[in-house]
Coordinates of C-alpha atoms in Angstrom, one line a residue:
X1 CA -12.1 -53.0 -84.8
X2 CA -8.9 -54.6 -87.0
X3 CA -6.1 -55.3 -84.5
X4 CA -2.1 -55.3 -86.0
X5 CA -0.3 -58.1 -85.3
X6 CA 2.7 -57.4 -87.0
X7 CA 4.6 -56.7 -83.4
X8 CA 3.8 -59.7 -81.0
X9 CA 5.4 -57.9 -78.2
X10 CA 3.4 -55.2 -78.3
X11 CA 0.6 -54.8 -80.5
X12 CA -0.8 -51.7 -81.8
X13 CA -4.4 -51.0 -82.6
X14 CA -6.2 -49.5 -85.3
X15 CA -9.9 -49.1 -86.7
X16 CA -11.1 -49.4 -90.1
X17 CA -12.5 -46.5 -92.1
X18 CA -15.8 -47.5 -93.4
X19 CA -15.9 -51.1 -91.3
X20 CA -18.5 -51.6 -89.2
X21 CA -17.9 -52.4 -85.1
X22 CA -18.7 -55.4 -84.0
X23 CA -20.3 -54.7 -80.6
X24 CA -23.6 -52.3 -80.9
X25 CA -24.6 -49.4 -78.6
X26 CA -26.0 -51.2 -75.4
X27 CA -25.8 -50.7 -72.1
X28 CA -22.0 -50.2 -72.1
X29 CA -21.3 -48.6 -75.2
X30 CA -22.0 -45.4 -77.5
X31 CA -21.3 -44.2 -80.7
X32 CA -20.8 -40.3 -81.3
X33 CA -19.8 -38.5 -84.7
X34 CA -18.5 -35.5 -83.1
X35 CA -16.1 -34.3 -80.4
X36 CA -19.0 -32.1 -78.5
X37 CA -17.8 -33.0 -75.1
X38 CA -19.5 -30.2 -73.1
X39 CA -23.3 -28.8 -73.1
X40 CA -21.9 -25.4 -74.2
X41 CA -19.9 -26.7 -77.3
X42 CA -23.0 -27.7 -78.9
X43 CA -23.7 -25.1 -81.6
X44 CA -27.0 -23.1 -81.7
X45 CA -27.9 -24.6 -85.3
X46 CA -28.3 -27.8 -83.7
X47 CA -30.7 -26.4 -81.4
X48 CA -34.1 -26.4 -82.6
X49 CA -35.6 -22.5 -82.1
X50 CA -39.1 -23.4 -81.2
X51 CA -38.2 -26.0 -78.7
X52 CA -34.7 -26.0 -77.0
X53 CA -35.2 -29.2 -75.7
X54 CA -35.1 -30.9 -79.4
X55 CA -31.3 -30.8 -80.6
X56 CA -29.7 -32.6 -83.7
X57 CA -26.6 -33.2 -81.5
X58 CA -26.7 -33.8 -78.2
X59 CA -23.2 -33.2 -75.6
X60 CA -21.3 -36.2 -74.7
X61 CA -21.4 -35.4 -70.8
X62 CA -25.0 -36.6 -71.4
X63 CA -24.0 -40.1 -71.7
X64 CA -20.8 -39.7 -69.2
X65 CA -23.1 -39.0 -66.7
X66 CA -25.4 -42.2 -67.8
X67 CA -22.2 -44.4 -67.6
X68 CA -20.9 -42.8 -64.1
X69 CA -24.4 -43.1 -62.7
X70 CA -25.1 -46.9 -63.8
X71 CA -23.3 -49.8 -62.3
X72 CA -21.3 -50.8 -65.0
X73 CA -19.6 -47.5 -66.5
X74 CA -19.3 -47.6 -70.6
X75 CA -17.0 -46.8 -73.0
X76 CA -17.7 -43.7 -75.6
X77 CA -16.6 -44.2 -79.3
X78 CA -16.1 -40.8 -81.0
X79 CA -15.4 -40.7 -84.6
X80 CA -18.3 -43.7 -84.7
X81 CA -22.0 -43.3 -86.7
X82 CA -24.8 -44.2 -84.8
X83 CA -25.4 -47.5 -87.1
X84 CA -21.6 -48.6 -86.1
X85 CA -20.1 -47.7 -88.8
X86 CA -16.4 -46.3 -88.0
X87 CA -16.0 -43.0 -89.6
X88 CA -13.1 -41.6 -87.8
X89 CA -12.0 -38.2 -86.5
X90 CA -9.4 -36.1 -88.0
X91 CA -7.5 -34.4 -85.2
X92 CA -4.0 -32.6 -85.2
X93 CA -1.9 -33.0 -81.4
X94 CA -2.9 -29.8 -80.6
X95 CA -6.6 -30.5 -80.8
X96 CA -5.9 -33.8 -79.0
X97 CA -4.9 -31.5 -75.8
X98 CA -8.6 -29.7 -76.5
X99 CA -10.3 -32.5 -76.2
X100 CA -8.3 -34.1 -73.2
X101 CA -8.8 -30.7 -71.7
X102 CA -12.4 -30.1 -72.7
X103 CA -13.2 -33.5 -70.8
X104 CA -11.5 -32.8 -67.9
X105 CA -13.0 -29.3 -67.4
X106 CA -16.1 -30.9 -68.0
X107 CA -16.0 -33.9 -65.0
X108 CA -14.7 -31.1 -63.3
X109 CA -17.6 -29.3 -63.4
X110 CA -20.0 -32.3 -62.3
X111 CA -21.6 -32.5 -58.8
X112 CA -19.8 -34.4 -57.0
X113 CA -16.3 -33.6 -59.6
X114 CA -15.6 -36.8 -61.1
X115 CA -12.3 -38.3 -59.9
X116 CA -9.4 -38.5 -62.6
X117 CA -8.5 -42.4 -61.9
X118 CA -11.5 -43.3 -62.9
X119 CA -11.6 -42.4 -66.6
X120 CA -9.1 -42.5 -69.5
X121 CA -9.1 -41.3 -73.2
X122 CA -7.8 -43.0 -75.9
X123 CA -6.9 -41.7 -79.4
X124 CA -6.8 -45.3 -81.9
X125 CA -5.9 -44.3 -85.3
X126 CA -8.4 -44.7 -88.1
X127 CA -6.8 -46.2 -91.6
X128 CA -8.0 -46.8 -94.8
X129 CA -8.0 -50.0 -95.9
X130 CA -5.9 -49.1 -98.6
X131 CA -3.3 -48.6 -96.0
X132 CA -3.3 -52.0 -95.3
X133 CA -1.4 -54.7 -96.7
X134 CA -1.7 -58.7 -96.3
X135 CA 1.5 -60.4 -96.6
X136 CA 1.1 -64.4 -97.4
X137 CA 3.9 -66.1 -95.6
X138 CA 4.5 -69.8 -95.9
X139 CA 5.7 -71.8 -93.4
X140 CA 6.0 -75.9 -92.2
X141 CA 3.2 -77.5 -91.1
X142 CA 3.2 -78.5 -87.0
X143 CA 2.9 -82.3 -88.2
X144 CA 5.6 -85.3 -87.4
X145 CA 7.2 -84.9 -91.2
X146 CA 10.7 -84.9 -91.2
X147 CA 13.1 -82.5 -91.9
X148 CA 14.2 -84.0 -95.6
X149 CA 10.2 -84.2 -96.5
X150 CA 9.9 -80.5 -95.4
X151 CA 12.8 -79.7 -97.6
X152 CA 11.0 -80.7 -100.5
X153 CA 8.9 -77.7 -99.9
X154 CA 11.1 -74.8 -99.9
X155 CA 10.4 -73.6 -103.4
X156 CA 6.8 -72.8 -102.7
X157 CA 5.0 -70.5 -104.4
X158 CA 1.5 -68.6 -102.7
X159 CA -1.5 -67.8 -104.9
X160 CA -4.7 -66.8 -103.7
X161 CA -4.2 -68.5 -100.3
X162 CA -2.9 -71.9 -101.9
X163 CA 0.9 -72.8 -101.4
X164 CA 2.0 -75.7 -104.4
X165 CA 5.2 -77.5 -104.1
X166 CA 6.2 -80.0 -101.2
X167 CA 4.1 -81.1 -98.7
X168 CA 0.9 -79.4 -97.9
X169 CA 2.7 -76.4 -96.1
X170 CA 0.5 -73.9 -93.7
X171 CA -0.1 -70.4 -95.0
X172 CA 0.2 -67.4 -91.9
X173 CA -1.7 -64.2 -93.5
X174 CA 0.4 -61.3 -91.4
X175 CA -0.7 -57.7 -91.6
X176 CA 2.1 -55.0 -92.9
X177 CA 1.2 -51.7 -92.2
X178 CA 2.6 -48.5 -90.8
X179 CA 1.0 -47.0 -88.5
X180 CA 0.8 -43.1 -88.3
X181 CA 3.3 -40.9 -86.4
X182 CA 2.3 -37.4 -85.3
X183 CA 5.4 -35.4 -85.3
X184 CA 6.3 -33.8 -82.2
X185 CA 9.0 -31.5 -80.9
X186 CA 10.7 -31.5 -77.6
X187 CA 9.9 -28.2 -76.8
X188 CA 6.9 -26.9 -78.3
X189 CA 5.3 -24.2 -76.9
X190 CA 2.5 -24.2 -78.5
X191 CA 1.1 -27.4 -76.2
X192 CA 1.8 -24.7 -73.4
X193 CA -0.6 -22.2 -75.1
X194 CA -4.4 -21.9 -73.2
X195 CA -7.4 -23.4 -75.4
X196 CA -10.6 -21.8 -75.2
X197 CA -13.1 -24.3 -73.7
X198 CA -16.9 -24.1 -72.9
X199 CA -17.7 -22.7 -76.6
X200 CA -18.9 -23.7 -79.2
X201 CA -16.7 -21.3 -81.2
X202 CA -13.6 -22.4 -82.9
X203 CA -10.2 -22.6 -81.0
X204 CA -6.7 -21.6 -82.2
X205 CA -6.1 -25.2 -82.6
X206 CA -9.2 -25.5 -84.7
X207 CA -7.6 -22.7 -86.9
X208 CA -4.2 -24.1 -86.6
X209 CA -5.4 -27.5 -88.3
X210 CA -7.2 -25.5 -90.7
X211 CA -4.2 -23.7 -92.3
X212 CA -2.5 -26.9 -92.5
X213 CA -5.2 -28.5 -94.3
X214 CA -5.3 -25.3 -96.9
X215 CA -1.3 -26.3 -97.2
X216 CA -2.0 -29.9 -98.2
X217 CA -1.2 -31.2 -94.7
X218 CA -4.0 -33.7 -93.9
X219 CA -4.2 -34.9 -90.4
X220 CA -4.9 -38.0 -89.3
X221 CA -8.5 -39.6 -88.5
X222 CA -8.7 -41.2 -84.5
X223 CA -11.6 -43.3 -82.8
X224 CA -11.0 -41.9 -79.6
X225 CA -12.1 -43.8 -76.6
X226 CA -13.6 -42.3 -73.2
X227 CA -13.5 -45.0 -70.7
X228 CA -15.8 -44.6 -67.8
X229 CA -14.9 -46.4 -64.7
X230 CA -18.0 -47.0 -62.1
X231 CA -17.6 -45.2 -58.9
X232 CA -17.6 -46.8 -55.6
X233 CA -19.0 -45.1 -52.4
X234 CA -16.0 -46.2 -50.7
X235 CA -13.4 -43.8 -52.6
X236 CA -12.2 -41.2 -50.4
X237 CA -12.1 -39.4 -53.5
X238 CA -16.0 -38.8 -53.6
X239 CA -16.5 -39.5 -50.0
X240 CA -14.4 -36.2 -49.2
X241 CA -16.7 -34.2 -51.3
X242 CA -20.2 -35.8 -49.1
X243 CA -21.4 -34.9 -46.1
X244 CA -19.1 -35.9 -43.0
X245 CA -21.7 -37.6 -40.8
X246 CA -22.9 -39.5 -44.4
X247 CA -22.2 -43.5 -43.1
X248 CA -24.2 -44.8 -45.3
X249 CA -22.0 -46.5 -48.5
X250 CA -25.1 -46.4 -51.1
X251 CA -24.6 -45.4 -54.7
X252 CA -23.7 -41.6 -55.5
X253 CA -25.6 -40.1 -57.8
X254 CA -23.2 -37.1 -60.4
X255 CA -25.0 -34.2 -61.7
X256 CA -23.6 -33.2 -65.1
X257 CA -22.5 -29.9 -65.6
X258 CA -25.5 -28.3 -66.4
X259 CA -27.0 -30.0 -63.3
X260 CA -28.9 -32.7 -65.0
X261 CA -29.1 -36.4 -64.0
X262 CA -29.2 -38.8 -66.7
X263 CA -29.2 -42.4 -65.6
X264 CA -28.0 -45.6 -68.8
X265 CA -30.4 -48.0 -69.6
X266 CA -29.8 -50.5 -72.1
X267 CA -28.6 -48.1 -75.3
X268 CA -31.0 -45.5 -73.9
X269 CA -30.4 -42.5 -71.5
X270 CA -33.0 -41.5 -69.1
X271 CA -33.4 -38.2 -67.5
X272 CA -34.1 -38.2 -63.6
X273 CA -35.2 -35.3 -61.3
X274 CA -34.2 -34.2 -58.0
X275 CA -37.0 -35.8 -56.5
X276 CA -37.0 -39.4 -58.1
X277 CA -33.6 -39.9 -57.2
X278 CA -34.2 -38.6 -53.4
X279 CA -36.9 -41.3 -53.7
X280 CA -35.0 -44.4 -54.9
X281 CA -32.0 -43.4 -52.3
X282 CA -34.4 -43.6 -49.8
X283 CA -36.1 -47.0 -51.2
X284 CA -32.6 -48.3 -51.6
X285 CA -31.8 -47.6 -48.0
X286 CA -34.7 -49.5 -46.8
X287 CA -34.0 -52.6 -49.0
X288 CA -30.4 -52.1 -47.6
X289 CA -30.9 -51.5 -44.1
X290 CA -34.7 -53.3 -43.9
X291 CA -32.9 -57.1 -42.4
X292 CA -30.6 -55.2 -39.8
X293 CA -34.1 -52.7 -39.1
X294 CA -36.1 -56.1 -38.7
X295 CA -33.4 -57.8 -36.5
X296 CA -33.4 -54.9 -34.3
X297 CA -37.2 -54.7 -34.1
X298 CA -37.1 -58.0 -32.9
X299 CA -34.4 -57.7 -30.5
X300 CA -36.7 -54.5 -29.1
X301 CA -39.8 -56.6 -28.7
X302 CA -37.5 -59.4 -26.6
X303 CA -36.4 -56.6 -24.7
X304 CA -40.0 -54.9 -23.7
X305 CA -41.5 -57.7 -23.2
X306 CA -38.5 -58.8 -20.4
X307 CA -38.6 -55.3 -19.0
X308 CA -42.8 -55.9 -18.8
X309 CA -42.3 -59.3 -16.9
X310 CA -39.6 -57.7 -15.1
X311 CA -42.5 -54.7 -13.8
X312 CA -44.7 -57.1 -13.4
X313 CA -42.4 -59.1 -10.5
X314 CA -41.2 -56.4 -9.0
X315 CA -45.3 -55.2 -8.7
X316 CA -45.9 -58.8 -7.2
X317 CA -43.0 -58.4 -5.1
X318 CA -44.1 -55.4 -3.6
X319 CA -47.9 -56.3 -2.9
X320 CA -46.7 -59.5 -1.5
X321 CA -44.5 -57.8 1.1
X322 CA -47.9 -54.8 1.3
X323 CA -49.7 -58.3 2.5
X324 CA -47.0 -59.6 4.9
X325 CA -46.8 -56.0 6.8
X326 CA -50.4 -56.0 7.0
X327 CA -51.0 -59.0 8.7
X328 CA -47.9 -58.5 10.9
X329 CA -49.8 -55.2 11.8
X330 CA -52.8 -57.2 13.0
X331 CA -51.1 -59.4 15.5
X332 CA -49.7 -57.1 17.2
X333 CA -53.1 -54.6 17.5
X334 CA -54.5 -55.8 21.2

């Protein structure tokens, strides 16, 4: 990912159309070509007909739900090949509100819902690099020359990195670019107007970016960015949506929307059944609970065996004063 430095204040960040990204899908990151956020937006030609299981494209949720249900959460790069290489994502503002829509539907429709704080979307332009332009800018060097010798090398003159004239003066390569800006009116009711979500059919936006395409209008290509927050068992947000006697602060585990449970591993996902996560809840209770359950067993065992010496006085006590009444007994027969 290029970065622009041109404002120091505030920098604004691009990607490279065609570069390549320097991390690589791992345990906290994934690369998707497409914008299929939800299992019903995948399109039946990517399905194979013999065996449904087999798809071309799979939905993004897929790996959501690997982030949320891992340790670490992830970060999603759509508009990204699988081999890193940045592609981009041409997307009008209209379709941005689909997909920030589409994923929110989506979490919504997980088991627990996923809270909003804990993700964020991103939409980083995508430029050409034709659209970018190196300026060479010379300036003195941070030595102890003085101001008459730096004089000398005013009238510089930059050629393939190489400033001549003067003393040997340092050369700062600056970026000059202009970043995209997606018109946008103050009142434009057409953000108001309802998209049609859970499909893999086209939207109104999807036409509406369409049209403008046939009219020469080319929209802009993003890398957007889903960042996935790990949950804690703490939040009252997922807390509220648990069982009310539920003390226990272990790991929750999200079903995605089509009730699958998909747990990350390395650049992997793997798929997890009712049953195997029942058993590793309990197996991470006992590892959890197993010093406090062995303390207590211990504490028990100090305790029986003080209430069995305690039995065993109070039997003494008794046949001793069994003994004494006896024998009082036999004085006193004539």
């Amino acid at each position: 990912m290029e970065t622009n430095f041109l404002d120091e204040k505030k920098r604004a960040r691009y990607y490279v159309k065609g570069s390549v990204m320097e991390v690589e899908e791992d345990r906290t990151h994934e690369f998707k070509g497409h914008r299929n956020i939800a299992v019903e937006e995948i399109p039946p030609w990517c399905v194979d007909i013999k065996d449904k299981n087999r798809k071309t494209r799979s939905a993004i949720s897929r790996n959501i739900c690997g982030f949320i249900n891992s340790e670490l959460g992830g970060t999603i790069y759509l508009g990204v090949l699988d081999n890193g290489e940045i592609e981009g994502i041409p997307l009008t503002l209209y379709q941005q509100d689909h997909v920030k829509l589409s994923l929110s539907n989506t979490l919504q429709r997980f088991r627990p819902p996923f809270p909003k704080h804990l993700y964020s979307i991103n939409f980083v332009p995508c430029l050409d690099k034709k659209d970018i332009i190196f300026q060479h800018i010379a300036k003195s060097p941070s030595s102890s020359k003085s101001k008459s010798e730096a004089k000398n090398g005013n009238e510089t003159n930059t050629k393939e990195g190489f400033v001549s004239g003067g003393w040997d003066w340092e050369v700062e390569q600056k970026e000059q670019i202009i970043l995209p800006k997606m018109l946008q009116l103050k009142e434009d009711s057409l953000r108001r107007r309802p998209h049609i979500l859970q499909t893999y059919k086209y939207c109104w936006c999807d036409d509406d970016s369409y049209g403008r395409n046939c009219h020469g209008h080319t929209s802009t290509s993003y890398v957007v960015e889903i960042i996935i927050k790990p949950p804690s068992p703490r939040d009252p947000e997922i807390r509220k949506y648990l069982i009310p006697s539920t003390e226990l602060h272990i790991k929750p585990i999200f079903q995605a929307e089509d009730g699958s449970i998909y747990i990350r591993r390395q650049a992997t996902l793997i798929r997890r059944s009712l049953n195997d996560v029942v058993t590793e809840a309990v197996e991470e209770v006992q590892l959890q609970y197993l010093p406090t359950l062995k303390k207590a067993e211990i504490e028990y065992r100090k305790l029986q065996s003080l209430v069995e010496a305690m039995e065993v006085k109070e039997s003494l006590e008794r046949m001793l004063l069994e003994n004494k009444g006896e024998s009082v007994n036999d004085h006193n027969d004539p």
